[in-house]
Coordinates of C-alpha atoms in Angstrom, one line a residue:
M1 CA 10.2 -20.8 -4.5
I2 CA 7.6 -22.4 -2.5
K3 CA 7.2 -20.9 1.0
K4 CA 5.0 -22.2 4.1
H5 CA 3.3 -19.5 5.8
F6 CA 0.0 -18.0 6.9
T7 CA 0.4 -14.2 7.3
G8 CA 1.8 -11.6 5.2
N9 CA 0.9 -9.0 2.6
A10 CA 0.8 -11.6 -0.2
R11 CA -2.9 -10.8 -1.5
R12 CA -1.8 -11.4 -5.1
A13 CA -0.3 -14.8 -4.4
R14 CA -3.4 -15.9 -2.6
N15 CA -5.8 -14.7 -5.2
L16 CA -3.9 -16.7 -7.8
I17 CA -4.2 -19.8 -5.5
W18 CA -7.8 -19.3 -5.0
N19 CA -8.6 -18.8 -8.7
A20 CA -6.8 -21.9 -9.6
A21 CA -8.4 -24.0 -6.9
G22 CA -11.8 -22.4 -7.7
R23 CA -12.9 -22.0 -4.1
Y24 CA -12.0 -18.9 -1.8
D25 CA -12.9 -20.4 1.6
F26 CA -9.5 -21.7 2.7
D27 CA -6.2 -20.2 3.9
P28 CA -3.5 -21.7 1.8
P29 CA -0.5 -23.0 3.7
F30 CA 1.9 -22.4 1.0
L31 CA 2.4 -19.4 -1.3
A32 CA 5.2 -19.2 -4.2
F33 CA 7.5 -16.2 -4.8
H34 CA 10.4 -15.3 -7.0
P35 CA 13.7 -14.6 -5.5
D36 CA 12.9 -10.6 -5.5
G37 CA 9.8 -11.2 -3.5
T38 CA 7.1 -10.9 -6.3
P39 CA 4.5 -13.7 -6.4
D40 CA 5.1 -16.7 -9.0
R41 CA 2.1 -16.7 -11.0
Y42 CA 2.5 -20.1 -12.4
F43 CA 3.7 -21.8 -9.1
N44 CA 0.8 -20.1 -7.0
M45 CA -1.7 -21.8 -9.8
V46 CA 0.1 -25.0 -9.0
V47 CA -0.5 -24.7 -5.4
G48 CA -4.2 -23.9 -6.3
L49 CA -4.4 -26.9 -8.5
V50 CA -3.0 -29.3 -5.8
E51 CA -6.0 -28.1 -3.7
K52 CA -8.3 -28.7 -6.3
W53 CA -7.0 -32.3 -7.4
L54 CA -5.4 -33.6 -4.2
G55 CA -6.3 -31.5 -1.3
L56 CA -3.6 -29.2 0.5
A57 CA -4.2 -30.5 3.9
R58 CA -3.0 -34.1 2.7
V59 CA 0.0 -32.7 1.1
W60 CA 0.6 -30.3 4.2
D61 CA 0.3 -33.3 6.6
F62 CA 3.2 -34.9 4.6
F63 CA 5.3 -31.9 4.2
A64 CA 5.1 -31.3 8.0
R65 CA 6.4 -34.8 9.0
Y66 CA 9.9 -34.0 8.0
G67 CA 9.9 -30.4 9.0
D68 CA 12.4 -30.9 11.7
D69 CA 14.9 -32.2 9.4
R70 CA 17.7 -30.0 8.2
R71 CA 17.1 -30.9 4.5
A72 CA 13.4 -29.8 4.7
E73 CA 13.7 -27.0 2.5
E74 CA 15.5 -29.0 -0.2
F75 CA 12.8 -31.7 0.1
D76 CA 10.1 -29.0 -0.3
E77 CA 11.4 -27.6 -3.3
L78 CA 12.1 -31.0 -5.1
L79 CA 8.7 -32.5 -4.2
W80 CA 6.9 -29.5 -5.6
L81 CA 8.4 -30.2 -8.9
G82 CA 6.8 -33.7 -8.7
L83 CA 3.4 -32.1 -7.5
E84 CA 3.7 -29.7 -10.5
N85 CA 3.9 -32.4 -13.0
C86 CA 1.0 -34.4 -11.7
V87 CA -1.6 -31.6 -11.5
Y88 CA -0.3 -30.2 -14.9
E89 CA -1.3 -33.5 -16.5
K90 CA -4.5 -33.7 -14.6
E91 CA -5.5 -29.9 -15.6
L92 CA -4.3 -29.8 -19.1
T93 CA -7.2 -31.2 -20.7
E94 CA -9.6 -28.8 -18.8
R95 CA -7.4 -25.7 -19.2
P96 CA -5.1 -26.0 -22.5
I97 CA -3.7 -22.6 -21.8
L98 CA -1.8 -24.2 -19.1
A99 CA 0.8 -25.4 -21.6
A100 CA 1.6 -21.9 -22.7
L101 CA 1.8 -20.7 -19.2
R102 CA 4.1 -23.7 -18.3
R103 CA 6.5 -22.5 -21.3
E104 CA 6.5 -19.0 -20.1
R105 CA 7.6 -20.1 -16.6
A106 CA 10.3 -21.9 -18.3
E107 CA 11.6 -19.0 -19.9
E108 CA 11.2 -16.9 -16.8
F109 CA 13.5 -19.5 -15.2
F110 CA 16.4 -19.1 -17.6
H111 CA 15.8 -15.4 -18.0
M112 CA 16.5 -15.0 -14.1
Q113 CA 19.3 -17.6 -14.5
G114 CA 21.2 -15.2 -16.7
R115 CA 20.7 -12.3 -14.2
M116 CA 21.8 -13.9 -11.1
T117 CA 25.0 -13.1 -9.4
R118 CA 27.6 -15.3 -8.1
Q119 CA 26.4 -14.7 -4.6
Q120 CA 22.7 -15.6 -5.4
M121 CA 24.1 -18.6 -7.2
E122 CA 26.0 -19.7 -4.0
M123 CA 22.9 -19.2 -1.8
Q124 CA 21.1 -22.0 -3.7
S125 CA 21.1 -25.7 -3.3
M126 CA 22.5 -27.1 -6.6
L127 CA 20.7 -30.4 -6.1
V128 CA 17.5 -28.4 -6.2
Y129 CA 18.9 -26.0 -8.9
T130 CA 19.8 -28.8 -11.1
Q131 CA 16.4 -30.5 -11.0
Q132 CA 14.7 -27.2 -11.9
E133 CA 17.0 -26.7 -14.7
A134 CA 16.3 -30.1 -16.0
R135 CA 12.5 -29.6 -15.7
W136 CA 12.4 -26.1 -17.3
A137 CA 15.0 -27.2 -20.0
E138 CA 12.7 -30.0 -21.1
V139 CA 9.7 -27.7 -21.2
S140 CA 11.5 -25.2 -23.2
G141 CA 13.2 -27.6 -25.6
R142 CA 16.7 -26.9 -24.2
G143 CA 19.5 -29.4 -23.7
V144 CA 21.0 -29.9 -20.4
L145 CA 23.9 -32.1 -19.0
L146 CA 23.0 -34.5 -16.0
T147 CA 24.7 -37.2 -14.3
P148 CA 23.0 -40.6 -14.5
R149 CA 21.6 -40.2 -10.9
E150 CA 20.4 -36.6 -11.9
K151 CA 18.7 -38.2 -14.7
R152 CA 16.9 -40.7 -12.6
M153 CA 15.9 -38.1 -10.2
A154 CA 14.4 -36.0 -12.9
Q155 CA 12.4 -38.8 -14.3
A156 CA 11.1 -39.8 -10.6
L157 CA 9.9 -36.3 -10.1
K158 CA 7.5 -36.6 -13.2
F159 CA 4.6 -37.7 -10.9
P160 CA 2.0 -38.9 -13.4
G161 CA -1.5 -37.2 -13.6
V162 CA -3.4 -40.4 -13.0
L163 CA -2.3 -40.3 -9.3
D164 CA -4.8 -39.3 -6.6
A165 CA -3.9 -37.8 -3.1
A166 CA -2.7 -41.2 -1.5
G167 CA -0.8 -42.0 -4.7
A168 CA 0.9 -38.6 -4.7
V169 CA 1.9 -39.0 -1.2
E170 CA 3.2 -42.7 -1.9
A171 CA 5.2 -41.1 -4.8
M172 CA 6.7 -38.5 -2.4
E173 CA 7.6 -40.9 -0.1
A174 CA 9.2 -43.5 -2.4
F175 CA 11.4 -40.5 -4.0
L176 CA 12.6 -39.5 -0.5
L177 CA 13.5 -43.0 0.3
E178 CA 15.1 -43.9 -3.1
F179 CA 17.4 -40.7 -3.4
F180 CA 17.9 -39.7 0.3
H181 CA 17.3 -43.1 2.4
F182 CA 14.7 -41.2 4.2
S183 CA 11.2 -42.0 5.4
P184 CA 8.9 -39.5 6.7
A185 CA 6.7 -42.3 7.7
D186 CA 9.0 -42.6 10.7
M187 CA 8.5 -39.0 11.9
P188 CA 5.6 -38.2 14.3
A189 CA 2.9 -36.4 12.7
T190 CA 2.4 -32.7 13.3
P191 CA -0.3 -31.8 15.7
R192 CA -3.6 -30.6 14.4
E193 CA -5.1 -27.2 14.8
P194 CA -7.6 -26.9 17.7
G195 CA -11.0 -28.1 16.9
A196 CA -14.3 -26.0 17.5
L197 CA -14.5 -26.4 21.2
A198 CA -10.7 -25.7 21.7
R199 CA -11.3 -22.5 19.8
L200 CA -14.1 -21.3 21.9
L201 CA -12.0 -21.9 25.0
L202 CA -9.0 -20.1 23.6
R203 CA -11.5 -17.1 22.6
R204 CA -13.0 -17.1 26.1
E205 CA -9.7 -17.3 28.0
H206 CA -7.3 -15.7 25.4
R207 CA -4.5 -14.6 27.9
R208 CA -4.6 -17.7 30.1
H209 CA -3.0 -19.6 27.2
D210 CA -0.3 -16.8 26.5
R211 CA 2.8 -18.6 28.0
L212 CA 6.5 -18.7 27.2
L213 CA 7.2 -21.5 24.9
V214 CA 10.8 -22.7 23.9
R215 CA 11.1 -25.2 21.0
V216 CA 7.4 -25.8 21.1
G217 CA 4.4 -24.5 18.9
I218 CA 2.6 -24.7 15.6
E219 CA 4.6 -24.8 12.3
E220 CA 3.3 -21.8 10.7
G221 CA 6.3 -19.9 9.4
D222 CA 8.2 -19.9 6.0
H223 CA 9.7 -23.2 6.9
P224 CA 10.1 -25.2 10.1
R225 CA 12.9 -22.9 11.1
A226 CA 10.4 -19.8 11.1
V227 CA 7.6 -20.8 13.5
Q228 CA 4.8 -18.2 13.9
T229 CA 2.0 -18.0 16.3
R230 CA -1.6 -17.5 15.4
H231 CA -4.4 -15.7 16.9
W232 CA -7.5 -18.2 17.4
G233 CA -9.8 -15.4 18.6
L234 CA -9.8 -12.0 20.2
G235 CA -10.8 -12.4 23.9
R236 CA -11.5 -9.4 26.0
W237 CA -8.4 -7.7 27.2
T238 CA -8.2 -6.9 30.8
G239 CA -4.4 -5.9 31.2
A240 CA -1.8 -7.7 32.9
T241 CA -2.5 -9.1 36.3
E242 CA -0.4 -9.5 39.5
A243 CA 0.1 -13.0 38.7
D244 CA 1.2 -11.8 35.4
A245 CA 3.7 -9.6 36.9
A246 CA 5.0 -12.2 39.3
Y247 CA 5.6 -14.8 36.4
I248 CA 7.6 -12.1 34.3
R249 CA 9.6 -11.2 37.2
A250 CA 10.3 -14.8 38.1
V251 CA 11.4 -15.7 34.4
F252 CA 13.3 -12.4 33.5
G253 CA 14.4 -10.8 36.9
E254 CA 13.6 -7.6 38.3
S255 CA 13.8 -4.3 36.4
I256 CA 17.0 -2.2 35.9
L257 CA 15.1 0.6 36.4
T258 CA 13.5 2.0 39.8
E259 CA 9.8 1.7 40.1
R260 CA 9.5 5.4 39.5
E261 CA 11.6 5.5 36.4
L262 CA 9.6 2.3 35.0
R263 CA 6.3 4.0 35.9
A264 CA 7.4 7.3 34.2
L265 CA 8.4 5.4 31.0
E266 CA 5.2 3.4 30.9
N267 CA 3.2 6.6 31.3
E268 CA 5.1 8.0 28.3
L269 CA 5.1 5.0 26.0
C270 CA 2.0 2.8 26.9
V271 CA -0.5 5.0 25.4
G272 CA -2.7 5.0 22.4
D273 CA -2.6 1.7 20.5
D274 CA -0.3 0.3 23.5
E275 CA -2.4 1.5 26.3
G276 CA -2.8 -1.4 29.1
C277 CA 0.5 -2.7 28.1
R278 CA 3.3 -3.0 30.7
L279 CA 7.2 -2.7 30.2
L280 CA 10.1 -4.7 31.9
L281 CA 13.8 -3.8 31.3
S282 CA 16.0 -6.4 32.9
R283 CA 19.3 -8.3 32.7
G284 CA 17.6 -11.6 33.2
A285 CA 17.1 -14.0 36.0
K286 CA 20.1 -14.5 38.2
P287 CA 21.7 -17.7 37.9
D288 CA 21.8 -18.3 41.7
A289 CA 18.2 -17.3 42.1
A290 CA 16.0 -19.9 43.9
A291 CA 13.6 -21.7 41.6
P292 CA 10.4 -20.2 41.3
E293 CA 7.2 -21.8 42.8
N294 CA 5.3 -21.2 39.7
R295 CA 5.6 -24.4 37.5
E296 CA 5.2 -22.4 34.3
A297 CA 8.2 -20.0 35.4
S298 CA 10.2 -22.8 36.7
D299 CA 9.9 -24.7 33.3
A300 CA 10.6 -21.6 31.3
L301 CA 13.9 -21.0 33.1
A302 CA 15.0 -24.7 32.8
D303 CA 14.2 -24.3 29.1
A304 CA 16.2 -21.0 28.8
R305 CA 19.2 -22.6 30.5
A306 CA 19.1 -25.4 28.0
Q307 CA 19.0 -23.0 25.3
R308 CA 22.1 -21.2 26.5
A309 CA 24.0 -24.8 26.5
R310 CA 22.8 -25.2 23.0
N311 CA 23.9 -21.9 21.9
E312 CA 27.2 -22.3 23.4
A313 CA 27.7 -25.6 22.1
F314 CA 26.7 -24.2 18.6
L315 CA 29.5 -21.4 19.0
H316 CA 31.9 -23.9 20.0
A317 CA 31.2 -26.3 17.1
H318 CA 31.5 -23.6 14.6
A319 CA 34.4 -21.6 16.4
S320 CA 36.4 -21.4 13.2
S321 CA 33.7 -20.1 11.0
V322 CA 32.5 -17.8 13.8
Q323 CA 36.1 -16.3 14.3
G324 CA 36.5 -16.0 10.7
S325 CA 33.4 -13.9 10.3
I326 CA 34.3 -11.7 13.1
R327 CA 37.7 -11.0 11.5
R328 CA 36.0 -10.3 8.2
L329 CA 33.4 -8.0 9.6
A330 CA 35.7 -6.2 11.7
T331 CA 38.1 -5.6 8.9
R332 CA 35.3 -4.1 6.7
I333 CA 33.9 -1.9 9.7
D334 CA 37.6 -0.6 10.4
T335 CA 38.0 0.2 6.7
I336 CA 34.8 2.0 6.6
L337 CA 35.6 4.1 9.7
S338 CA 39.1 4.9 8.6
S339 CA 38.0 6.0 5.1
Y340 CA 34.8 7.7 6.3
F341 CA 36.4 9.6 9.3
R342 CA 39.8 10.3 7.6
Q343 CA 41.7 13.7 8.3
Q344 CA 39.8 16.5 6.4
P345 CA 42.1 18.7 4.4
E346 CA 42.1 22.4 5.5
P347 CA 43.7 25.6 3.9
A348 CA 47.4 26.4 5.0
R349 CA 50.3 28.6 4.0
A350 CA 52.2 25.7 3.1
G351 CA 51.7 22.0 1.8
R352 CA 50.0 20.6 -1.4
L353 CA 49.0 23.5 -3.8
R354 CA 45.3 23.8 -4.5
P355 CA 45.3 24.9 -8.3
E356 CA 41.6 26.2 -7.9
A357 CA 42.6 28.6 -5.2
A358 CA 46.1 29.7 -6.7
Y359 CA 44.6 33.0 -8.1
R360 CA 43.9 34.3 -4.7
L361 CA 47.7 34.9 -4.1
P362 CA 48.4 37.4 -6.5
V363 CA 44.8 38.8 -6.7
F364 CA 44.1 38.8 -2.9
G365 CA 47.5 38.4 -1.3
D366 CA 46.0 35.4 0.3
P367 CA 49.0 33.0 1.1
R368 CA 46.6 30.2 2.1
V369 CA 46.4 28.5 -1.4
F370 CA 48.0 25.0 0.1
S371 CA 46.2 22.3 2.0
R372 CA 47.4 20.1 4.7
R373 CA 45.6 17.6 6.9
G374 CA 43.3 19.0 9.5
A375 CA 42.4 17.6 12.9
E376 CA 41.5 13.8 12.7
L377 CA 38.0 13.3 13.1
E378 CA 37.2 10.5 15.8
P379 CA 34.5 7.9 15.0
E380 CA 32.6 8.2 18.1
L381 CA 29.8 5.6 17.8
C382 CA 27.8 3.6 20.0
V383 CA 25.7 0.8 18.6
D384 CA 22.5 -0.8 19.9
L385 CA 21.7 -4.4 18.6
L386 CA 18.2 -5.4 19.4
L387 CA 17.2 -9.1 18.8
D388 CA 13.7 -10.4 18.1
A389 CA 13.3 -13.1 20.6
S390 CA 9.5 -13.9 19.9
Q391 CA 8.3 -17.6 19.3
S392 CA 8.7 -17.1 15.4
R393 CA 12.6 -17.4 16.1
M394 CA 12.3 -20.7 18.3
N395 CA 13.8 -22.8 15.5
V396 CA 16.7 -20.5 14.7
Q397 CA 17.8 -19.6 18.2
E398 CA 21.5 -20.9 17.8
I399 CA 21.7 -19.1 14.5
V400 CA 20.3 -15.7 15.7
A401 CA 22.7 -15.8 18.8
S402 CA 25.7 -16.6 16.7
E403 CA 24.9 -13.9 14.3
A404 CA 24.5 -11.2 17.2
Y405 CA 27.7 -12.6 18.6
V406 CA 29.5 -12.1 15.3
I407 CA 28.3 -8.6 15.1
A408 CA 28.8 -7.4 18.7
A409 CA 32.3 -9.0 18.8
S410 CA 33.3 -7.4 15.4
L411 CA 32.3 -4.0 16.8
E412 CA 34.0 -4.6 19.9
K413 CA 37.2 -5.6 18.1
V414 CA 37.3 -2.0 16.4
H415 CA 36.6 -0.4 19.8
I416 CA 32.8 0.6 19.0
P417 CA 30.8 0.2 22.3
V418 CA 27.9 -2.2 21.7
R419 CA 24.9 -3.1 23.7
V420 CA 22.6 -6.1 22.9
C421 CA 19.1 -6.7 23.9
A422 CA 16.5 -9.3 23.3
F423 CA 12.9 -8.3 23.2
R424 CA 9.7 -10.2 23.4
S425 CA 6.1 -9.7 24.6
L426 CA 4.3 -11.9 26.8
R427 CA 1.1 -11.5 29.1
G428 CA 0.8 -7.8 28.4
Y429 CA 4.4 -7.3 29.0
T430 CA 7.2 -6.2 26.4
V431 CA 10.3 -7.2 27.9
L432 CA 13.6 -5.9 26.8
E433 CA 16.4 -8.3 28.3
V434 CA 19.9 -6.8 28.1
L435 CA 22.3 -9.4 27.4
K436 CA 25.5 -7.4 27.0
D437 CA 25.8 -3.6 28.1
W438 CA 28.0 -0.9 26.5
R439 CA 30.8 -1.1 29.1
E440 CA 30.8 -4.7 29.3
H441 CA 33.7 -6.5 27.5
G442 CA 33.2 -9.8 26.0
C443 CA 30.1 -11.1 24.4
E444 CA 29.4 -14.3 26.1
G445 CA 26.2 -13.1 27.6
I446 CA 24.7 -13.1 24.2
C447 CA 24.4 -16.9 24.6
R448 CA 21.7 -16.1 27.1
Y449 CA 19.5 -15.6 24.1
F450 CA 16.2 -17.7 23.9
A451 CA 13.0 -17.3 22.2
G452 CA 9.5 -17.5 23.2
G453 CA 6.2 -15.4 23.5
W454 CA 5.3 -12.6 20.9
N455 CA 6.7 -9.5 19.6
R456 CA 5.3 -6.0 20.1
D457 CA 7.9 -4.2 17.8
A458 CA 6.6 -0.6 17.9
L459 CA 6.6 -0.6 21.7
A460 CA 10.1 -2.3 22.0
L461 CA 11.7 0.0 19.5
E462 CA 10.1 3.0 21.2
A463 CA 11.5 1.6 24.7
I464 CA 15.1 0.9 23.3
G465 CA 15.0 4.5 21.9
R466 CA 14.5 5.9 25.4
L467 CA 17.3 3.9 27.0
D468 CA 20.3 6.1 26.3
G469 CA 21.7 6.2 29.8
G470 CA 25.0 4.7 30.5
M471 CA 26.5 5.5 27.0
P472 CA 30.2 5.9 27.2
S473 CA 30.1 9.3 25.4
E474 CA 27.5 11.7 25.5
T475 CA 28.6 13.1 22.1
A476 CA 28.6 9.7 20.5
R477 CA 26.4 9.2 17.5
R478 CA 24.1 6.4 18.4
M479 CA 22.9 3.6 16.0
L480 CA 20.2 0.9 16.3
L481 CA 20.5 -2.4 14.4
V482 CA 17.6 -4.7 14.7
L483 CA 17.9 -8.3 14.0
T484 CA 14.0 -9.2 12.8
D485 CA 11.8 -11.1 10.6
A486 CA 9.6 -8.2 10.2
S487 CA 6.5 -9.8 11.4
P488 CA 5.0 -8.0 14.6
N489 CA 2.5 -10.1 16.3
D490 CA 1.2 -9.9 19.7
S491 CA -1.4 -11.5 21.9
A492 CA -2.4 -8.2 23.4
P493 CA -4.6 -6.4 21.0
F494 CA -4.5 -2.7 20.1
A495 CA -6.3 -0.7 22.4
A496 CA -9.8 0.2 21.3
T497 CA -9.2 4.0 21.3
D498 CA -11.2 4.8 18.1
T499 CA -13.4 1.8 18.0
L500 CA -15.4 -0.3 20.5
I501 CA -14.0 -3.6 19.4
P502 CA -10.1 -4.0 19.7
R503 CA -8.1 -5.1 16.8
E504 CA -5.6 -8.1 16.8
Y505 CA -2.0 -6.9 16.9
E506 CA -0.9 -8.2 13.8
G507 CA -0.8 -8.1 10.1
A508 CA -0.8 -4.6 8.2
A509 CA -1.7 -2.6 11.3
A510 CA 1.3 -3.9 13.4
V511 CA 3.5 -3.3 10.4
R512 CA 2.2 0.4 10.4
A513 CA 2.7 0.8 14.0
A514 CA 6.4 -0.5 13.8
E515 CA 6.9 1.9 10.7
D516 CA 5.6 4.9 12.7
A517 CA 8.1 4.0 15.6
V518 CA 11.0 3.7 13.5
R519 CA 10.1 7.2 11.9
A520 CA 9.9 8.8 15.3
L521 CA 13.3 7.3 16.3
R522 CA 14.9 8.8 13.1
E523 CA 13.4 12.1 13.8
D524 CA 15.0 12.2 17.1
G525 CA 18.3 11.7 15.6
L526 CA 18.9 7.9 16.1
R527 CA 20.0 6.1 13.0
V528 CA 17.9 2.7 12.5
G529 CA 18.6 -0.3 10.2
A530 CA 17.6 -3.8 10.2
V531 CA 19.3 -7.1 9.5
F532 CA 16.4 -9.0 8.0
H533 CA 16.4 -12.8 8.6
G534 CA 12.9 -14.1 7.8
S535 CA 10.3 -15.1 5.1
T536 CA 10.1 -13.8 1.6
A537 CA 6.6 -13.1 2.3
H538 CA 7.7 -10.6 5.0
L539 CA 10.1 -8.9 2.9
E540 CA 7.6 -6.2 1.8
S541 CA 7.0 -5.5 5.6
A542 CA 10.6 -5.0 6.1
Q543 CA 10.8 -2.6 3.5
Q544 CA 7.9 -0.8 4.7
I545 CA 9.1 -0.6 8.3
Y546 CA 13.0 0.3 7.7
G547 CA 12.7 1.9 4.3
H548 CA 16.0 1.1 2.3
A549 CA 17.9 0.7 5.7
Y550 CA 17.9 -3.0 5.7
V551 CA 20.0 -5.9 4.6
R552 CA 18.6 -9.4 4.1
I553 CA 20.8 -12.4 5.5
Q554 CA 20.0 -15.9 4.4
K555 CA 23.4 -17.5 5.3
A556 CA 26.2 -16.7 7.6
A557 CA 28.6 -15.9 4.7
Q558 CA 26.6 -13.0 3.8
L559 CA 26.8 -11.4 7.4
A560 CA 30.1 -9.6 6.7
Q561 CA 29.1 -7.9 3.6
G562 CA 25.6 -7.2 4.6
V563 CA 26.3 -5.7 8.1
S564 CA 29.1 -3.5 6.7
D565 CA 26.9 -2.2 3.8
L566 CA 24.3 -1.4 6.3
L567 CA 26.5 0.6 8.7
L568 CA 28.0 2.5 5.7
M569 CA 24.5 3.4 4.7
L570 CA 23.5 4.7 8.2
L571 CA 27.2 6.5 8.6
R572 CA 26.3 8.4 5.3
E573 CA 22.8 9.2 6.5
A574 CA 24.3 10.6 9.9
R575 CA 26.8 12.7 8.0
Q576 CA 24.1 14.4 6.0
D577 CA 22.3 15.3 9.1

């Protein structure tokens, strides 16, 4: 319901918030959406009323204090119910229509409840769902069965309208302490945004602050597990320097292409919007390589090694679940291939009679009125798995690595070659790091995945499209699956080709660039699909970039069904080509 984020195409949601707040000079840190991605009119009004009566900055500070807790999303949903009651009582005397809007929202809840599938129900927190049901049942005059603890919780979430900002924060603290024995007061405060002087410095030396960060950054995503970087000002873009090149190679290793091949690729791709950008295609830094003299590079490598250990520990701790997911997905893929590439019937002199062709024997003397199995069609496939490894993935690194591991291991189990690459952009370079090549057996290299930097999606997609060398079969049908949050965002701006002033690489323009790149790949015969793991606010971007060829994964249990459905969709498209 309530989502934290700063970017996206949710203009309607922001307008609702601004209208309710009575001011338009702030960027709301929260937007509200229905499960289908459409703006929630009533709750966006609530967000605006919180700004009007309490101040969103104060609320944001409180929410940010427990951002790293695994229950953060549940806390968000519950506390917003409390804030809703508080600002409703405050605003009702000034805006009597609010009572009708509230009842309408209650009816929407029960209407959506009746249309939810079992899978959608399983995706919800039942604790949150029960409290939502209790609130909207009371508003609409319905009855609902609650346990004594659930009744106490529902009563505690009726924050009274007499509370000011400090009182609302105290009420939220008291609620978490009473029902979850959790005190956000013990958590460190989230760092503030840079002040005016810092913004000027960042504007003047924009690229010097563009460094690889691992588990560090400003919490500006949908939730603490979807961190997003922000642009604080557009500095003058001068292209990558020799120092940048040395840093990139120290962190990611040398290119797998020769210098001549790399220059040719850059001459082809780093043009237009991407003019001045550079590419690196590598297999990562060698484990036995000497520690670089550059302190930043040395710290980044240490963080990368630590993240690999965390990825491996996560897979080990969830080994039973991971292996079960691999079995389920491999079984689904095998079923799809066996039915989709079955032996096709062909006319024959003996076999099963074809009634529709029987007339041909007496009329034309054609004995081939029977059918038999033809030559079996081999499912020759190669799959590229491309992982977004930008800073927005920092707090879900273990999850992304485990999902990629499950997909790659499942494909390998049914003898489909798979290559896994991670991509990120940093200091003017778009880096594609090969974690597993097509001819490699075993998926342990995927644990080298780590997040940091930015993501110039269009350039990364164009580059992976050109990397078809080393495929096990030249006749194989190639497919590309992208694990993404559909939020392209790079520190290097669009090249100023048509305008004097370059534009930031973000928002609608960056989404259109990625859309164009996907379209070009499809025109070249590469089937492209996406596994979307990100904010509801970016769901529209995923639809724009990948069309219908994407699936949304919100928890591990959905992976087998989602990926197999996506593969089947791409196979059908390929069959029609």
